Short mmCIF file of C-alpha atoms and ligand atoms in Angstrom, two decimals:
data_model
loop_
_atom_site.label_atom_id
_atom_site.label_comp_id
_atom_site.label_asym_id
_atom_site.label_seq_id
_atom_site.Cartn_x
_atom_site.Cartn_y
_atom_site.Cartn_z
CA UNK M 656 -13.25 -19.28 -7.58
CA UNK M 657 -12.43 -15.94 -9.06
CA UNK M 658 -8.96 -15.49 -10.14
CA UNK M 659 -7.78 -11.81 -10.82
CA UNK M 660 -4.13 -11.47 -12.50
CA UNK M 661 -2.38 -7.96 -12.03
CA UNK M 662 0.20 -6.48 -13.75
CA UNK M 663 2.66 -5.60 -11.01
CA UNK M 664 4.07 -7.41 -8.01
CA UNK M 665 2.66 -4.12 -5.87
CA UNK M 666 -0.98 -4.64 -7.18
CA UNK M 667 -1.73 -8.04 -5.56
CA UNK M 668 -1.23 -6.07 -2.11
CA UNK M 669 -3.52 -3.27 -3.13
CA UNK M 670 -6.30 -5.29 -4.32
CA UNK M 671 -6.49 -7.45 -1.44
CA UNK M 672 -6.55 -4.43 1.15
CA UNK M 673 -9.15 -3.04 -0.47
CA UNK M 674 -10.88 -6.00 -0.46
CA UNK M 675 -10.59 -6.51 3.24
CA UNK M 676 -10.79 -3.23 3.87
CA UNK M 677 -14.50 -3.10 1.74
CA UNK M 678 -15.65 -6.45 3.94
CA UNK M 679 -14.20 -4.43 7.45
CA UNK M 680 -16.52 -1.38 6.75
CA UNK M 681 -19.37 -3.43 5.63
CA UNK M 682 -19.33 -5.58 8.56
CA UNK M 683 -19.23 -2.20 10.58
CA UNK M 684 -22.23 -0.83 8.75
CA UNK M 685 -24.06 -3.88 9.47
CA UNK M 686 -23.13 -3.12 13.37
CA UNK M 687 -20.16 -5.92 13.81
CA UNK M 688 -16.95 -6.40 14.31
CA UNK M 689 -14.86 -7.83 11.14
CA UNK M 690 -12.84 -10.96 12.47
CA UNK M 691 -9.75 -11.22 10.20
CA UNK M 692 -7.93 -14.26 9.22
CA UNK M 693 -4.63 -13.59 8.69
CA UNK M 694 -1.79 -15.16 7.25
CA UNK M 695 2.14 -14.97 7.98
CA UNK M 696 4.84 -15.54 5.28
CA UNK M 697 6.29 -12.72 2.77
CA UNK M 698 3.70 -12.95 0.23
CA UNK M 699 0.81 -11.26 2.61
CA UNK M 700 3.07 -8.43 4.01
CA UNK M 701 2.45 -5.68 1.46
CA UNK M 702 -1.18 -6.22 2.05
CA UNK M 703 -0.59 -5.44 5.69
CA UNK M 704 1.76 -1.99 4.46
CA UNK M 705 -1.22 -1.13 2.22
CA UNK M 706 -3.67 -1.51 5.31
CA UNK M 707 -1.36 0.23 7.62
CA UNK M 708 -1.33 2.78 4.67
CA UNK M 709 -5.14 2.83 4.96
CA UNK M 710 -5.10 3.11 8.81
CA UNK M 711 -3.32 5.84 9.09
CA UNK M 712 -4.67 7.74 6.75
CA UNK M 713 -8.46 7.67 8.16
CA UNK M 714 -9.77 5.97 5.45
CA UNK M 715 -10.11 2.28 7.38
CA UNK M 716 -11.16 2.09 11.23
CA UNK M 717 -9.69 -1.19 12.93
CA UNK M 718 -11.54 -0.09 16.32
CA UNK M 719 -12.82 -3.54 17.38
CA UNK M 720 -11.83 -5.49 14.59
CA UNK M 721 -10.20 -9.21 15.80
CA UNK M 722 -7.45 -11.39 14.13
CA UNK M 723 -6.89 -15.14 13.96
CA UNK M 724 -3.64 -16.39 12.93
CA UNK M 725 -3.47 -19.39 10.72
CA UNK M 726 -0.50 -21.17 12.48
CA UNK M 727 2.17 -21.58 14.99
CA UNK M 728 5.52 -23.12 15.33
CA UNK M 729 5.62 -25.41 18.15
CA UNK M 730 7.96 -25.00 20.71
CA UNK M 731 9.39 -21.16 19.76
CA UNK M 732 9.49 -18.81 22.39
CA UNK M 733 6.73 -16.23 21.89
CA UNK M 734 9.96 -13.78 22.38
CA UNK M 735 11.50 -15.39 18.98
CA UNK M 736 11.32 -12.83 16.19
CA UNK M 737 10.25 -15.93 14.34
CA UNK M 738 7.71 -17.10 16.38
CA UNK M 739 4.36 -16.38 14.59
CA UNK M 740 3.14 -14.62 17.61
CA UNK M 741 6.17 -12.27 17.11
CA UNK M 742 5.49 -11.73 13.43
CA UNK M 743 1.93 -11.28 13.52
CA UNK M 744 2.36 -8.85 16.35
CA UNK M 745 5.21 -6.66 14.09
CA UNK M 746 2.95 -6.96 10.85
CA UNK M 747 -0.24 -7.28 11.30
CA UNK M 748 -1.13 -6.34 15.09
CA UNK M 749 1.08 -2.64 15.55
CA UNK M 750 0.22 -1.42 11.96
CA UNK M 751 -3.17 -2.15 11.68
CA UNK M 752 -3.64 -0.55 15.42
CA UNK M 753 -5.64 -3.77 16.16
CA UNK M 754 -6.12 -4.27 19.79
CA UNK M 755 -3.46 -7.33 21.29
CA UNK M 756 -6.43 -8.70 23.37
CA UNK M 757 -8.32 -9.18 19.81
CA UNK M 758 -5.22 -10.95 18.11
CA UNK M 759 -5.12 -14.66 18.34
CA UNK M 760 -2.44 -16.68 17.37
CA UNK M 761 -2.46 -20.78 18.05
CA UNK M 762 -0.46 -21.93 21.50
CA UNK M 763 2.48 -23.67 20.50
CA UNK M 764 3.96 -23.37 23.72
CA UNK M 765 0.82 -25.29 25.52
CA UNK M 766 1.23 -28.28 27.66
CA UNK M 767 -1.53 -29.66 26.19
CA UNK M 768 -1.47 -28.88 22.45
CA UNK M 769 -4.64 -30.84 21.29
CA UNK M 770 -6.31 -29.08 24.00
CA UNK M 771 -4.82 -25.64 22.99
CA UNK M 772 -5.91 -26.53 18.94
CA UNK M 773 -9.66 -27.53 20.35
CA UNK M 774 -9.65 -24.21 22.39
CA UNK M 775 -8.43 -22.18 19.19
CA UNK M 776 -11.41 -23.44 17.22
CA UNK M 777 -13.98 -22.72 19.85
CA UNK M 778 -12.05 -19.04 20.12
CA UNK M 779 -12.84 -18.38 16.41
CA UNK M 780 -16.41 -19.65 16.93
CA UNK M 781 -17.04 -17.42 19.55
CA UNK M 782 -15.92 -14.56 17.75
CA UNK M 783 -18.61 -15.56 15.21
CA UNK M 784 -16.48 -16.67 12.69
CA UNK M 785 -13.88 -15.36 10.15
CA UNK M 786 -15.17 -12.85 8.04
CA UNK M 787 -12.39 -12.58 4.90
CA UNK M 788 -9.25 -15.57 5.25
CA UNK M 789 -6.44 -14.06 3.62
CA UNK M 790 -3.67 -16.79 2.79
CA UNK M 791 -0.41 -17.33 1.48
CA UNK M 792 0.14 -20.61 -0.63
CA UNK M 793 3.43 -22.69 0.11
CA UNK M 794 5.82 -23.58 -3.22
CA UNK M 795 4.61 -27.09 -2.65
CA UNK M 796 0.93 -25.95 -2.20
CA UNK M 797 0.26 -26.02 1.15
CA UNK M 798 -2.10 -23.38 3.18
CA UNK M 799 -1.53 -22.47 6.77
CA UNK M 800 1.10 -25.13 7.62
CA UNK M 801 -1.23 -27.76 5.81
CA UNK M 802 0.97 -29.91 3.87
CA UNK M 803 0.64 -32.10 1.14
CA UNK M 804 -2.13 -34.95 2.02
CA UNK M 805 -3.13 -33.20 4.82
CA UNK M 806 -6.88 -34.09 5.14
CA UNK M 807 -9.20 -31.70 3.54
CA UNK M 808 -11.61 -31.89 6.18
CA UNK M 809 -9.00 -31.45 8.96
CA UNK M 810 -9.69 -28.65 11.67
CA UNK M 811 -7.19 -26.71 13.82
CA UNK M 812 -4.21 -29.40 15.00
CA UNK M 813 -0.52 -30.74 15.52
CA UNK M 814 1.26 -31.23 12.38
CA UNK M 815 4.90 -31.83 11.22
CA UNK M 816 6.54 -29.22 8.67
CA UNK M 817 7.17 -31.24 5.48
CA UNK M 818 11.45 -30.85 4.73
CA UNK M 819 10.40 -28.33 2.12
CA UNK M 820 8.68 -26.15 3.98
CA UNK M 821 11.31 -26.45 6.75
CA UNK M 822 14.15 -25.22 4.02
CA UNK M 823 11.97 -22.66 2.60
CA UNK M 824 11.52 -21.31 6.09
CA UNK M 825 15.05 -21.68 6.63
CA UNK M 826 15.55 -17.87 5.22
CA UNK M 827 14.27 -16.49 8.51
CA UNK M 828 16.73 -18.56 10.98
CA UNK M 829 20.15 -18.36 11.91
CA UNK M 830 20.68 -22.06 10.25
CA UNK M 831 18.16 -24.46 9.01
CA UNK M 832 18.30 -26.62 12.27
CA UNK M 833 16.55 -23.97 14.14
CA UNK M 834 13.41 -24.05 12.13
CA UNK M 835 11.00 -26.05 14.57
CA UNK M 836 10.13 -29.24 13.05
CA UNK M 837 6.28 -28.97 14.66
CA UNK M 838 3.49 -26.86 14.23
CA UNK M 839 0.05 -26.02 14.96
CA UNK M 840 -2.55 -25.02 11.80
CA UNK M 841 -5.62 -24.54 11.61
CA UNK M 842 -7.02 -27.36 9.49
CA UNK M 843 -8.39 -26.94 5.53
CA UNK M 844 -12.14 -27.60 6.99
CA UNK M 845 -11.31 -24.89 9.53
CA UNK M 846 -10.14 -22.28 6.40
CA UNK M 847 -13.03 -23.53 4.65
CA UNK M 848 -15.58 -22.04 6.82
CA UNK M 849 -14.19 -18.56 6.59
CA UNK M 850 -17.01 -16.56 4.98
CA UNK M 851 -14.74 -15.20 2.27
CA UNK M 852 -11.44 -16.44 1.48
CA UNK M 853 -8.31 -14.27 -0.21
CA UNK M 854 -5.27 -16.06 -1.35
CA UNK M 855 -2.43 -13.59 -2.47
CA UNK M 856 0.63 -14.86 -4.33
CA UNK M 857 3.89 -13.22 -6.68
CA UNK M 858 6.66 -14.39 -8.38
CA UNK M 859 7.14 -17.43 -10.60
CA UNK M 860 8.29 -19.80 -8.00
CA UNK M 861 4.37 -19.84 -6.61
CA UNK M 862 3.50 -20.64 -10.56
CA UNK M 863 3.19 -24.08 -10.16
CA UNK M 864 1.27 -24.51 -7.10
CA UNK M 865 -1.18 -21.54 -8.39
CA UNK M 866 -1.92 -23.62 -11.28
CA UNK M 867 -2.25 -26.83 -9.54
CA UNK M 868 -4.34 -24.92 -6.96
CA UNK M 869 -6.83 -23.35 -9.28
CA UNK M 870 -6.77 -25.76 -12.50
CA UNK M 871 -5.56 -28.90 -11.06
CA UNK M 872 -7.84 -31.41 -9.08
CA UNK M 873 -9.01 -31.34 -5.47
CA UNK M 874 -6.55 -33.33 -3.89
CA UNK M 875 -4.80 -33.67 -0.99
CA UNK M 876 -1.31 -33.74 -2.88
CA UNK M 877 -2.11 -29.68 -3.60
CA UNK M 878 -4.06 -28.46 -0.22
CA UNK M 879 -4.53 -24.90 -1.39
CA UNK M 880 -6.88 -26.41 -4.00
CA UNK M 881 -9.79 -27.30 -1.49
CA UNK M 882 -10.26 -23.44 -1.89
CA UNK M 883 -12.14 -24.84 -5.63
CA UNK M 884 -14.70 -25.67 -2.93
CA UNK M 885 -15.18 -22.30 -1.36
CA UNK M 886 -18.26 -20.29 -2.47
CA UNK M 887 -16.48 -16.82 -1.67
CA UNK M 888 -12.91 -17.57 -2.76
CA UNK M 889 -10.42 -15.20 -4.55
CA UNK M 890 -6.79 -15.88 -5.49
CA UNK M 891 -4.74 -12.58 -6.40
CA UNK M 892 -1.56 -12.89 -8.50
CA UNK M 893 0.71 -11.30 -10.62
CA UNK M 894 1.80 -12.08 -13.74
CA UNK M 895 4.36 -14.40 -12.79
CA UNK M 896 2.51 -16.55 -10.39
CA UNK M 897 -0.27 -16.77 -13.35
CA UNK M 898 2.50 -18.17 -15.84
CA UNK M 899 1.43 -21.71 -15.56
CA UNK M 900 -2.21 -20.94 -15.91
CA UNK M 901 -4.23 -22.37 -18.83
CA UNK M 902 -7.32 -20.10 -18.82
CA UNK M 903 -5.19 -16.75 -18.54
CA UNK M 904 -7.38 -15.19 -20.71
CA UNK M 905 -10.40 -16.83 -19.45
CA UNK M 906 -10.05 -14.76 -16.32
CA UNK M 907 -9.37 -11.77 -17.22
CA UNK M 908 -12.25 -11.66 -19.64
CA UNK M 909 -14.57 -12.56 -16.63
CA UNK M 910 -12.86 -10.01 -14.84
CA UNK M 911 -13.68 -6.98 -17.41
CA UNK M 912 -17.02 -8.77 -17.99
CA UNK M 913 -18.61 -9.25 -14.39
CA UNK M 914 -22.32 -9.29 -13.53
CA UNK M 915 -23.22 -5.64 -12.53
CA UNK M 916 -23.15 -5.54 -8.91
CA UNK M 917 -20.53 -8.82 -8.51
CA UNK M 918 -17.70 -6.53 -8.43
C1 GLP A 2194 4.58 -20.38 5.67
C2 GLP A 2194 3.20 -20.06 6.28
C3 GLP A 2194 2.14 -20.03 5.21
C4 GLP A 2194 2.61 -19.24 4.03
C5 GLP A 2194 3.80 -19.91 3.39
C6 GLP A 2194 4.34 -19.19 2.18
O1 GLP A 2194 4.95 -21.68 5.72
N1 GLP A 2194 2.83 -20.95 7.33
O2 GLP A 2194 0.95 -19.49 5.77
O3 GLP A 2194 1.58 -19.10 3.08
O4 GLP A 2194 4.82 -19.97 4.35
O5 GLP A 2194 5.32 -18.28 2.54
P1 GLP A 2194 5.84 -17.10 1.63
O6 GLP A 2194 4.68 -16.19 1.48
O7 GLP A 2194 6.94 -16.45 2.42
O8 GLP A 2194 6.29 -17.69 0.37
#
């Protein structure tokens, strides 16, 4: 896992568009289509500003490109601002020009949800895959809507929002009663397959689940840290969200120090 720790807030965003951005273009070159993962949340959004930024400016070309969302909220009206399909379309979708037909968000609405979850997993297999999984992390560590315990070999699937998650969420509803208690995520085995995986996160309230993420054990307790088992995994924070890291240092040595050509 490579850990980079910026200076400001702002930098996380601009690392990790350029780093989608370089995988987009190379994918391109190799005559693809980059499939995104993509993440909802406040900690991913400046990414998407600093793509938008690169949009429409010429210097990134989302013709083609496709989108998977990580998660859903059973039972919200697509028409809720909340909704994920609602935010992804307003932050991800619109600024990034990507074509609707080639954004996928889980059905939370479906009849049959483990149907809809086993048709969401064949969707991203027929689109060959995720190329670059960018995530948020969850105060209590969780990924997607993957809470605590959640299996680590789980794949895309019903799930219940743990009460902390439900109150952290809270900020985007009326009252904390309307936050849906259901969801659907994609499962950690499902992340896990994402060829390259990007985990962004400021602020000192992410601190301790960064730490237990990258430094603590593979466990269930802390889902993000399954990412420890990734071959292509980065996790991007400031200064603050590094604060309970032991090997600081460590990293940032590696960092100035890389292999030529592993930049
Ligand atoms: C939600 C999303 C996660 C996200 C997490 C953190 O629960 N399902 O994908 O990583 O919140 O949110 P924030 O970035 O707003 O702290």
């Amino acid at each position: 896992m490579q850990v980079v720790i910026v200076e400001q807030p702002g930098d996380v965003a601009s690392f990790a568009a350029s780093r989608i951005s370089d995988v987009v273009a190379r994918v391109a070159a190799s005559g693809k289509r980059a499939v995104l993962g993509v993440a909802t949340g406040s900690s991913p959004l400046g990414t998407y500003r600093a793509l938008a930024e690169l949009v429409s400016r010429g210097h990134l070309d989302t013709t083609g490109v496709s989108a998977f969302a990580l998660d859903e909220y059973v039972g919200l009206d697509y028409a809720h601002p909340e909704s994920y399909h609602s935010v992804v379309t307003r932050t991800v979708t619109e600024p990034l020009a990507l074509d609707p037909r080639r954004v996928h968000v889980p059905d939370g609405l479906a009849d049959d949800l483990p149907a809809a979850c086993s048709r969401y997993e064949e969707q991203i297999r027929a689109a060959g895959g995720i190329d670059v999984q960018l995530l948020g992390i969850g105060a209590n560590g969780h990924i997607g809507f993957n809470e605590p315990t959640s299996s680590l070999n789980s794949r895309t699937r019903l799930k219940t929002l743990a009460k902390r998650t439900r109150d952290d969420n809270a900020r985007f509803f009326d009252s904390p009663d309307q936050v849906p208690i259901h969801c659907l995520t994609q499962g950690l085995a499902t992340i896990l397959d994402a060829r390259q995986a990007l985990l962004v996160a400021q602020g000192v309230g992410k601190a301790e689940a960064i730490a237990a993420a990258v430094e603590g054990p593979v466990s269930a307790m802390c889902p993000a840290s399954v990412l420890q088992l990734h071959s292509h995994a980065t996790v991007v924070v400031d200064e603050a969200a590094a604060s309970r890291l032991r090997l600081r240092d460590y990293y940032s040595y590696v960092l100035t120090n890389l292999p030529s050509g592993d930049r």
